[in-house]
mmCIF file of C-alpha atoms and ligand atoms in Angstrom:
data_model
loop_
_atom_site.group_PDB
_atom_site.id
_atom_site.type_symbol
_atom_site.label_atom_id
_atom_site.label_comp_id
_atom_site.label_asym_id
_atom_site.label_seq_id
_atom_site.Cartn_x
_atom_site.Cartn_y
_atom_site.Cartn_z
ATOM 1 C CA MET A 1 -81.982 11.414 -23.419
ATOM 2 C CA THR A 2 -79.450 12.821 -25.803
ATOM 3 C CA GLY A 3 -76.099 13.518 -24.305
ATOM 4 C CA ILE A 4 -76.557 11.312 -21.300
ATOM 5 C CA TYR A 5 -73.600 9.763 -19.547
ATOM 6 C CA ASP A 6 -74.416 6.438 -17.905
ATOM 7 C CA GLY A 7 -71.884 5.600 -15.239
ATOM 8 C CA HIS A 8 -73.228 2.306 -13.891
ATOM 9 C CA ILE A 9 -73.621 -0.587 -16.333
ATOM 10 C CA HIS A 10 -73.177 -4.320 -15.852
ATOM 11 C CA THR A 11 -72.003 -6.801 -18.463
ATOM 12 C CA PRO A 12 -72.045 -10.483 -19.484
ATOM 13 C CA TYR A 13 -69.184 -10.938 -16.997
ATOM 14 C CA CYS A 14 -71.778 -10.635 -14.220
ATOM 15 C CA PRO A 15 -72.848 -14.079 -13.059
ATOM 16 C CA HIS A 16 -76.318 -12.841 -12.000
ATOM 17 C CA GLY A 17 -76.881 -10.665 -15.057
ATOM 18 C CA SER A 18 -77.757 -11.374 -18.673
ATOM 19 C CA ALA A 19 -75.618 -12.764 -21.477
ATOM 20 C CA ASP A 20 -76.119 -9.655 -23.639
ATOM 21 C CA SER A 21 -72.789 -8.862 -25.250
ATOM 22 C CA LEU A 22 -70.729 -5.747 -24.633
ATOM 23 C CA SER A 23 -71.156 -4.613 -28.239
ATOM 24 C CA GLU A 24 -74.923 -5.013 -27.927
ATOM 25 C CA TYR A 25 -74.824 -2.665 -24.938
ATOM 26 C CA ILE A 26 -72.680 -0.155 -26.790
ATOM 27 C CA GLU A 27 -74.766 -0.239 -29.977
ATOM 28 C CA ARG A 28 -77.914 0.332 -27.921
ATOM 29 C CA ALA A 29 -76.266 3.184 -26.014
ATOM 30 C CA ILE A 30 -75.376 4.861 -29.307
ATOM 31 C CA GLN A 31 -78.981 4.403 -30.461
ATOM 32 C CA LEU A 32 -80.192 6.057 -27.244
ATOM 33 C CA GLY A 33 -77.923 9.020 -27.909
ATOM 34 C CA TYR A 34 -75.551 8.386 -24.999
ATOM 35 C CA ARG A 35 -72.456 10.527 -25.076
ATOM 36 C CA GLY A 36 -70.585 8.133 -22.868
ATOM 37 C CA MET A 37 -70.766 5.189 -20.517
ATOM 38 C CA THR A 38 -68.794 3.341 -17.884
ATOM 39 C CA PHE A 39 -69.012 -0.418 -17.610
ATOM 40 C CA THR A 40 -68.897 -1.176 -13.891
ATOM 41 C CA GLU A 41 -68.992 -4.909 -13.392
ATOM 42 C CA HIS A 42 -69.060 -6.198 -9.816
ATOM 43 C CA ALA A 43 -65.379 -6.524 -8.954
ATOM 44 C CA PRO A 44 -64.279 -9.967 -7.745
ATOM 45 C CA LEU A 45 -64.877 -10.384 -4.017
ATOM 46 C CA PRO A 46 -61.746 -10.643 -1.869
ATOM 47 C CA GLU A 47 -60.173 -14.073 -1.750
ATOM 48 C CA GLY A 48 -61.335 -15.832 1.403
ATOM 49 C CA PHE A 49 -64.533 -13.820 1.720
ATOM 50 C CA THR A 50 -67.586 -16.065 1.473
ATOM 51 C CA ASP A 51 -70.301 -14.652 -0.734
ATOM 52 C CA PRO A 52 -73.397 -14.724 1.506
ATOM 53 C CA VAL A 53 -75.865 -15.384 -1.330
ATOM 54 C CA PRO A 54 -76.896 -18.986 -2.028
ATOM 55 C CA GLU A 55 -75.677 -19.072 -5.642
ATOM 56 C CA ASN A 56 -72.345 -17.410 -4.817
ATOM 57 C CA ASP A 57 -72.919 -15.173 -7.793
ATOM 58 C CA SER A 58 -72.678 -11.641 -6.416
ATOM 59 C CA ALA A 59 -69.570 -10.752 -8.383
ATOM 60 C CA MET A 60 -67.321 -11.549 -11.317
ATOM 61 C CA GLU A 61 -64.869 -14.424 -10.919
ATOM 62 C CA MET A 62 -61.276 -13.287 -10.430
ATOM 63 C CA SER A 63 -60.221 -15.515 -13.330
ATOM 64 C CA ARG A 64 -62.398 -13.504 -15.715
ATOM 65 C CA LEU A 65 -61.108 -10.068 -14.738
ATOM 66 C CA PRO A 66 -58.196 -9.942 -17.224
ATOM 67 C CA ALA A 67 -60.509 -10.839 -20.130
ATOM 68 C CA TYR A 68 -63.004 -8.202 -18.975
ATOM 69 C CA LEU A 69 -60.333 -5.512 -18.947
ATOM 70 C CA ASP A 70 -58.849 -6.625 -22.284
ATOM 71 C CA GLU A 71 -62.182 -6.811 -24.076
ATOM 72 C CA LEU A 72 -63.177 -3.360 -22.847
ATOM 73 C CA THR A 73 -59.808 -1.919 -23.796
ATOM 74 C CA SER A 74 -60.252 -2.984 -27.401
ATOM 75 C CA LEU A 75 -63.918 -1.903 -27.567
ATOM 76 C CA LYS A 76 -63.000 1.470 -26.120
ATOM 77 C CA LYS A 77 -60.686 2.031 -29.069
ATOM 78 C CA TYR A 78 -63.068 0.570 -31.622
ATOM 79 C CA TYR A 79 -65.979 2.825 -30.617
ATOM 80 C CA SER A 80 -63.944 5.921 -29.764
ATOM 81 C CA SER A 81 -65.433 8.026 -32.551
ATOM 82 C CA ALA A 82 -69.019 7.154 -31.548
ATOM 83 C CA LEU A 83 -68.903 7.669 -27.772
ATOM 84 C CA THR A 84 -66.696 7.795 -24.717
ATOM 85 C CA LEU A 85 -66.368 4.368 -23.227
ATOM 86 C CA ASN A 86 -64.797 4.025 -19.831
ATOM 87 C CA ILE A 87 -63.544 0.955 -18.070
ATOM 88 C CA GLY A 88 -64.738 0.607 -14.529
ATOM 89 C CA LEU A 89 -65.767 -1.682 -11.715
ATOM 90 C CA GLU A 90 -68.363 -1.606 -8.980
ATOM 91 C CA VAL A 91 -66.263 -2.410 -5.949
ATOM 92 C CA ASP A 92 -67.815 -3.697 -2.746
ATOM 93 C CA TYR A 93 -67.014 -2.024 0.516
ATOM 94 C CA ILE A 94 -66.980 -4.906 2.984
ATOM 95 C CA GLU A 95 -66.465 -3.987 6.615
ATOM 96 C CA GLY A 96 -63.376 -5.803 7.882
ATOM 97 C CA TRP A 97 -61.960 -6.473 4.390
ATOM 98 C CA GLU A 98 -60.453 -3.047 3.789
ATOM 99 C CA ASN A 99 -56.851 -4.304 3.449
ATOM 100 C CA GLU A 100 -57.784 -6.858 0.805
ATOM 101 C CA THR A 101 -59.881 -4.296 -1.057
ATOM 102 C CA ARG A 102 -57.055 -1.759 -0.989
ATOM 103 C CA ALA A 103 -54.613 -4.386 -2.299
ATOM 104 C CA PHE A 104 -57.026 -5.252 -5.107
ATOM 105 C CA LEU A 105 -57.412 -1.575 -6.054
ATOM 106 C CA ASN A 106 -53.659 -1.022 -5.937
ATOM 107 C CA GLU A 107 -53.231 -3.868 -8.403
ATOM 108 C CA PHE A 108 -56.081 -3.190 -10.823
ATOM 109 C CA GLY A 109 -56.839 0.495 -10.234
ATOM 110 C CA PRO A 110 -54.233 1.620 -12.785
ATOM 111 C CA ARG A 111 -56.254 -0.134 -15.480
ATOM 112 C CA LEU A 112 -59.509 1.618 -14.568
ATOM 113 C CA ASP A 113 -60.871 4.922 -15.815
ATOM 114 C CA ASP A 114 -63.700 5.094 -13.330
ATOM 115 C CA ALA A 115 -65.211 3.095 -10.472
ATOM 116 C CA ILE A 116 -68.079 2.904 -8.013
ATOM 117 C CA LEU A 117 -67.914 1.930 -4.349
ATOM 118 C CA SER A 118 -71.051 0.208 -3.061
ATOM 119 C CA VAL A 119 -72.325 -1.414 0.079
ATOM 120 C CA HIS A 120 -74.270 -4.636 -0.556
ATOM 121 C CA PHE A 121 -73.058 -6.583 2.473
ATOM 122 C CA LEU A 122 -73.676 -5.859 6.138
ATOM 123 C CA LYS A 123 -71.709 -7.338 8.976
ATOM 124 C CA GLN A 124 -73.311 -8.526 12.192
ATOM 125 C CA ASN A 125 -71.629 -10.755 14.809
ATOM 126 C CA GLU A 126 -68.899 -11.872 12.399
ATOM 127 C CA HIS A 127 -71.464 -12.842 9.761
ATOM 128 C CA TYR A 128 -72.165 -11.064 6.511
ATOM 129 C CA TYR A 129 -75.581 -10.532 4.961
ATOM 130 C CA CYS A 130 -76.506 -9.416 1.471
ATOM 131 C CA LEU A 131 -78.894 -6.503 1.645
ATOM 132 C CA ASP A 132 -80.422 -6.560 -1.815
ATOM 133 C CA TYR A 133 -80.522 -10.229 -2.781
ATOM 134 C CA SER A 134 -84.216 -10.962 -2.174
ATOM 135 C CA GLU A 135 -87.185 -9.876 -0.116
ATOM 136 C CA THR A 136 -86.996 -13.117 1.851
ATOM 137 C CA MET A 137 -83.362 -12.551 2.728
ATOM 138 C CA PHE A 138 -84.097 -8.951 3.724
ATOM 139 C CA GLY A 139 -86.717 -10.276 6.144
ATOM 140 C CA GLU A 140 -84.181 -12.690 7.582
ATOM 141 C CA ILE A 141 -81.686 -9.877 8.031
ATOM 142 C CA ALA A 142 -84.272 -7.733 9.812
ATOM 143 C CA ALA A 143 -84.897 -10.658 12.189
ATOM 144 C CA VAL A 144 -81.179 -11.091 12.861
ATOM 145 C CA PHE A 145 -80.588 -7.363 13.358
ATOM 146 C CA GLY A 146 -83.682 -7.022 15.550
ATOM 147 C CA SER A 147 -85.810 -4.764 13.324
ATOM 148 C CA THR A 148 -86.028 -3.152 9.907
ATOM 149 C CA ALA A 149 -84.888 0.118 11.465
ATOM 150 C CA GLN A 150 -81.734 -1.611 12.739
ATOM 151 C CA VAL A 151 -80.942 -2.755 9.211
ATOM 152 C CA HIS A 152 -81.217 0.833 8.007
ATOM 153 C CA SER A 153 -78.977 2.107 10.820
ATOM 154 C CA SER A 154 -76.412 -0.552 10.092
ATOM 155 C CA TYR A 155 -76.531 0.228 6.381
ATOM 156 C CA TYR A 156 -75.927 3.967 6.832
ATOM 157 C CA ARG A 157 -73.202 3.309 9.381
ATOM 158 C CA THR A 158 -71.464 0.975 6.914
ATOM 159 C CA LEU A 159 -71.961 3.455 4.076
ATOM 160 C CA ALA A 160 -70.316 6.192 6.163
ATOM 161 C CA GLN A 161 -67.416 3.825 6.860
ATOM 162 C CA SER A 162 -67.071 3.107 3.157
ATOM 163 C CA ILE A 163 -66.611 6.823 2.564
ATOM 164 C CA THR A 164 -64.093 7.391 5.329
ATOM 165 C CA SER A 165 -62.156 4.133 4.905
ATOM 166 C CA ASP A 166 -58.645 4.240 3.519
ATOM 167 C CA LEU A 167 -58.749 2.199 0.327
ATOM 168 C CA GLY A 168 -55.692 3.807 -1.189
ATOM 169 C CA THR A 169 -54.979 5.932 -4.245
ATOM 170 C CA TYR A 170 -57.402 4.077 -6.462
ATOM 171 C CA LYS A 171 -60.377 4.257 -4.168
ATOM 172 C CA PRO A 172 -63.518 4.827 -6.298
ATOM 173 C CA ARG A 173 -64.757 8.416 -6.470
ATOM 174 C CA ARG A 174 -68.442 7.581 -6.738
ATOM 175 C CA ILE A 175 -70.758 5.997 -4.173
ATOM 176 C CA GLY A 176 -73.262 3.486 -5.551
ATOM 177 C CA HIS A 177 -77.021 3.593 -4.918
ATOM 178 C CA MET A 178 -76.800 5.343 -1.542
ATOM 179 C CA THR A 179 -80.316 4.291 -0.435
ATOM 180 C CA LEU A 180 -80.172 0.646 -1.548
ATOM 181 C CA VAL A 181 -81.564 -0.301 1.882
ATOM 182 C CA ASN A 182 -84.939 0.957 0.558
ATOM 183 C CA LYS A 183 -85.141 -1.781 -2.091
ATOM 184 C CA PHE A 184 -87.856 -3.719 -0.256
ATOM 185 C CA GLN A 185 -89.385 -0.780 1.641
ATOM 186 C CA ALA A 186 -92.986 -1.548 0.665
ATOM 187 C CA LEU A 187 -92.689 -4.954 2.355
ATOM 188 C CA TYR A 188 -90.518 -3.793 5.239
ATOM 189 C CA PRO A 189 -91.520 -0.243 6.097
ATOM 190 C CA THR A 190 -90.070 1.516 9.097
ATOM 191 C CA GLU A 191 -91.429 4.391 11.148
ATOM 192 C CA ALA A 192 -87.940 5.521 12.036
ATOM 193 C CA SER A 193 -86.474 8.484 10.199
ATOM 194 C CA PHE A 194 -83.002 8.279 8.713
ATOM 195 C CA GLU A 195 -82.861 11.893 7.590
ATOM 196 C CA ARG A 196 -80.023 12.650 9.992
ATOM 197 C CA ASP A 197 -78.011 9.660 8.771
ATOM 198 C CA ILE A 198 -78.560 10.679 5.160
ATOM 199 C CA GLN A 199 -77.665 14.284 5.900
ATOM 200 C CA GLY A 200 -74.469 13.024 7.510
ATOM 201 C CA ILE A 201 -73.680 10.933 4.438
ATOM 202 C CA LEU A 202 -74.146 13.954 2.157
ATOM 203 C CA THR A 203 -71.768 15.948 4.332
ATOM 204 C CA LEU A 204 -69.225 13.157 3.939
ATOM 205 C CA PHE A 205 -69.696 13.234 0.157
ATOM 206 C CA LYS A 206 -68.788 16.907 0.323
ATOM 207 C CA THR A 207 -65.776 16.596 2.578
ATOM 208 C CA HIS A 208 -64.388 13.653 0.616
ATOM 209 C CA GLY A 209 -65.120 15.127 -2.812
ATOM 210 C CA LEU A 210 -67.230 12.184 -3.945
ATOM 211 C CA GLU A 211 -69.838 11.793 -6.657
ATOM 212 C CA LEU A 212 -73.292 10.354 -6.191
ATOM 213 C CA ASP A 213 -74.517 7.496 -8.391
ATOM 214 C CA TYR A 214 -78.019 8.774 -9.277
ATOM 215 C CA ASN A 215 -79.350 5.324 -9.863
ATOM 216 C CA GLY A 216 -82.574 4.654 -11.766
ATOM 217 C CA ALA A 217 -82.803 0.941 -10.981
ATOM 218 C CA GLY A 218 -84.903 1.297 -7.827
ATOM 219 C CA LEU A 219 -87.780 2.726 -9.860
ATOM 220 C CA SER A 220 -88.287 -0.605 -11.582
ATOM 221 C CA LYS A 221 -88.052 -2.653 -8.391
ATOM 222 C CA PRO A 222 -91.640 -3.525 -7.412
ATOM 223 C CA PHE A 223 -91.119 -2.931 -3.678
ATOM 224 C CA CYS A 224 -88.989 0.201 -4.027
ATOM 225 C CA LYS A 225 -90.514 2.363 -6.764
ATOM 226 C CA GLU A 226 -88.139 5.264 -6.274
ATOM 227 C CA PRO A 227 -84.647 6.013 -7.498
ATOM 228 C CA TYR A 228 -81.574 5.637 -5.302
ATOM 229 C CA PRO A 229 -81.662 8.151 -3.742
ATOM 230 C CA PRO A 230 -85.228 9.565 -3.808
ATOM 231 C CA ASP A 231 -86.044 13.119 -4.960
ATOM 232 C CA LYS A 232 -85.737 14.789 -1.574
ATOM 233 C CA VAL A 233 -82.167 13.587 -1.153
ATOM 234 C CA VAL A 234 -81.288 14.582 -4.710
ATOM 235 C CA GLU A 235 -82.644 18.091 -4.057
ATOM 236 C CA GLU A 236 -80.388 18.379 -1.055
ATOM 237 C CA ALA A 237 -77.360 16.959 -2.894
ATOM 238 C CA VAL A 238 -77.835 19.459 -5.721
ATOM 239 C CA LYS A 239 -78.142 22.285 -3.196
ATOM 240 C CA GLN A 240 -74.826 21.216 -1.710
ATOM 241 C CA GLY A 241 -73.133 21.026 -5.087
ATOM 242 C CA ILE A 242 -72.470 17.281 -4.967
ATOM 243 C CA PRO A 243 -71.894 15.939 -8.493
ATOM 244 C CA LEU A 244 -74.567 13.493 -9.677
ATOM 245 C CA VAL A 245 -73.766 10.864 -12.283
ATOM 246 C CA PHE A 246 -76.679 8.965 -13.774
ATOM 247 C CA GLY A 247 -76.524 5.186 -13.367
ATOM 248 C CA SER A 248 -78.966 2.843 -15.050
ATOM 249 C CA ASP A 249 -77.421 -0.099 -13.175
ATOM 250 C CA ALA A 250 -78.480 -2.089 -16.256
ATOM 251 C CA HIS A 251 -77.911 -5.836 -16.029
ATOM 252 C CA SER A 252 -79.223 -6.290 -19.603
ATOM 253 C CA VAL A 253 -79.331 -4.181 -22.768
ATOM 254 C CA LYS A 254 -82.991 -3.482 -22.062
ATOM 255 C CA GLY A 255 -82.054 -1.830 -18.772
ATOM 256 C CA LEU A 256 -79.985 0.945 -20.359
ATOM 257 C CA GLY A 257 -81.485 4.341 -19.567
ATOM 258 C CA GLN A 258 -83.803 2.843 -16.977
ATOM 259 C CA GLY A 259 -85.489 5.349 -14.713
ATOM 260 C CA LEU A 260 -84.134 8.335 -16.568
ATOM 261 C CA ASP A 261 -87.562 9.681 -17.463
ATOM 262 C CA SER A 262 -88.542 9.916 -13.796
ATOM 263 C CA LEU A 263 -85.361 11.475 -12.451
ATOM 264 C CA ILE A 264 -85.275 15.092 -11.395
ATOM 265 C CA HIS A 265 -82.482 17.607 -11.868
ATOM 266 C CA THR A 266 -81.233 15.865 -14.957
ATOM 267 C CA GLU A 267 -79.691 19.211 -15.910
ATOM 268 C CA SER A 268 -77.335 18.718 -12.960
ATOM 269 C CA LEU A 269 -76.060 15.360 -14.184
ATOM 270 C CA SER A 270 -72.374 15.333 -14.869
ATOM 271 C CA VAL A 271 -69.739 12.996 -16.184
ATOM 272 C CA PRO A 272 -67.475 11.206 -13.746
ATOM 273 C CA LEU A 273 -64.264 12.748 -12.498
ATOM 274 C CA PHE A 274 -62.145 9.943 -13.748
ATOM 275 C CA LEU A 275 -59.652 8.137 -11.630
ATOM 276 C CA ASN A 276 -57.010 8.556 -14.279
ATOM 277 C CA ARG A 277 -57.602 12.228 -14.876
ATOM 278 C CA GLY A 278 -54.998 13.827 -17.028
ATOM 279 C CA GLU A 279 -54.382 10.714 -19.082
HETATM 280 ZN ZN1 LIG B 301 -75.532 -6.850 -10.046
HETATM 281 ZN ZN1 LIG B 302 -74.815 -2.443 -6.815
#
């Protein structure tokens, strides 16, 4: 995997991840022959938004953000001769919290090189649900939404909104794991086809000039067993000239490079178009 750029990596600042240190990640990345990487910790959730998962651990605490940025800034310098290290965040798109998210990005965006925008939370009747927390919770969501197919529709609708929403100058340029709704597909299959929704999303990628997080994590999820997105969607994205950036979505050092062996079109993988281009 020489020359790989990994644009989706978590850190010890993640409350649901591992305690592996940032330098352990970087040393391992160098060993794997990475040419570069972006650390994309889950950005703090907007103040006042209640994390729908029981442990309240979906994202980094706001109080830790300055230390995260400072530590990465010094490591970026320290390792600059070995590989390109970029400072990023995985920002949640939360329907109804666009103003808060834009304000957050306006404040911290200038300190970022790169970022991902992801949908993990779905809104229904003024409540929010976390899509990828557990198979049990997914089942509960399907019951609330009426069916598994309804969860998929809601997910793709929210994903489309994330792409078209105005999150300001520092809006992330890459969309995270665009088929995350498939995480528990073996347990919650659906007969319905979402090809049209996905095709629509790819068109939006094109018109908004966005990159696709070609995310290997789904392959190691026992009820998913395919990357986000699966091969067919990647084929189509490549045909349309949408830039793909590999993402291991590693939450531990061991997860670096995950899924890479099974991905297709690795020759089409690119490096992110950084937010702070020209710097
Ligand atoms: Zn995570
Ligand atoms: Zn994510």
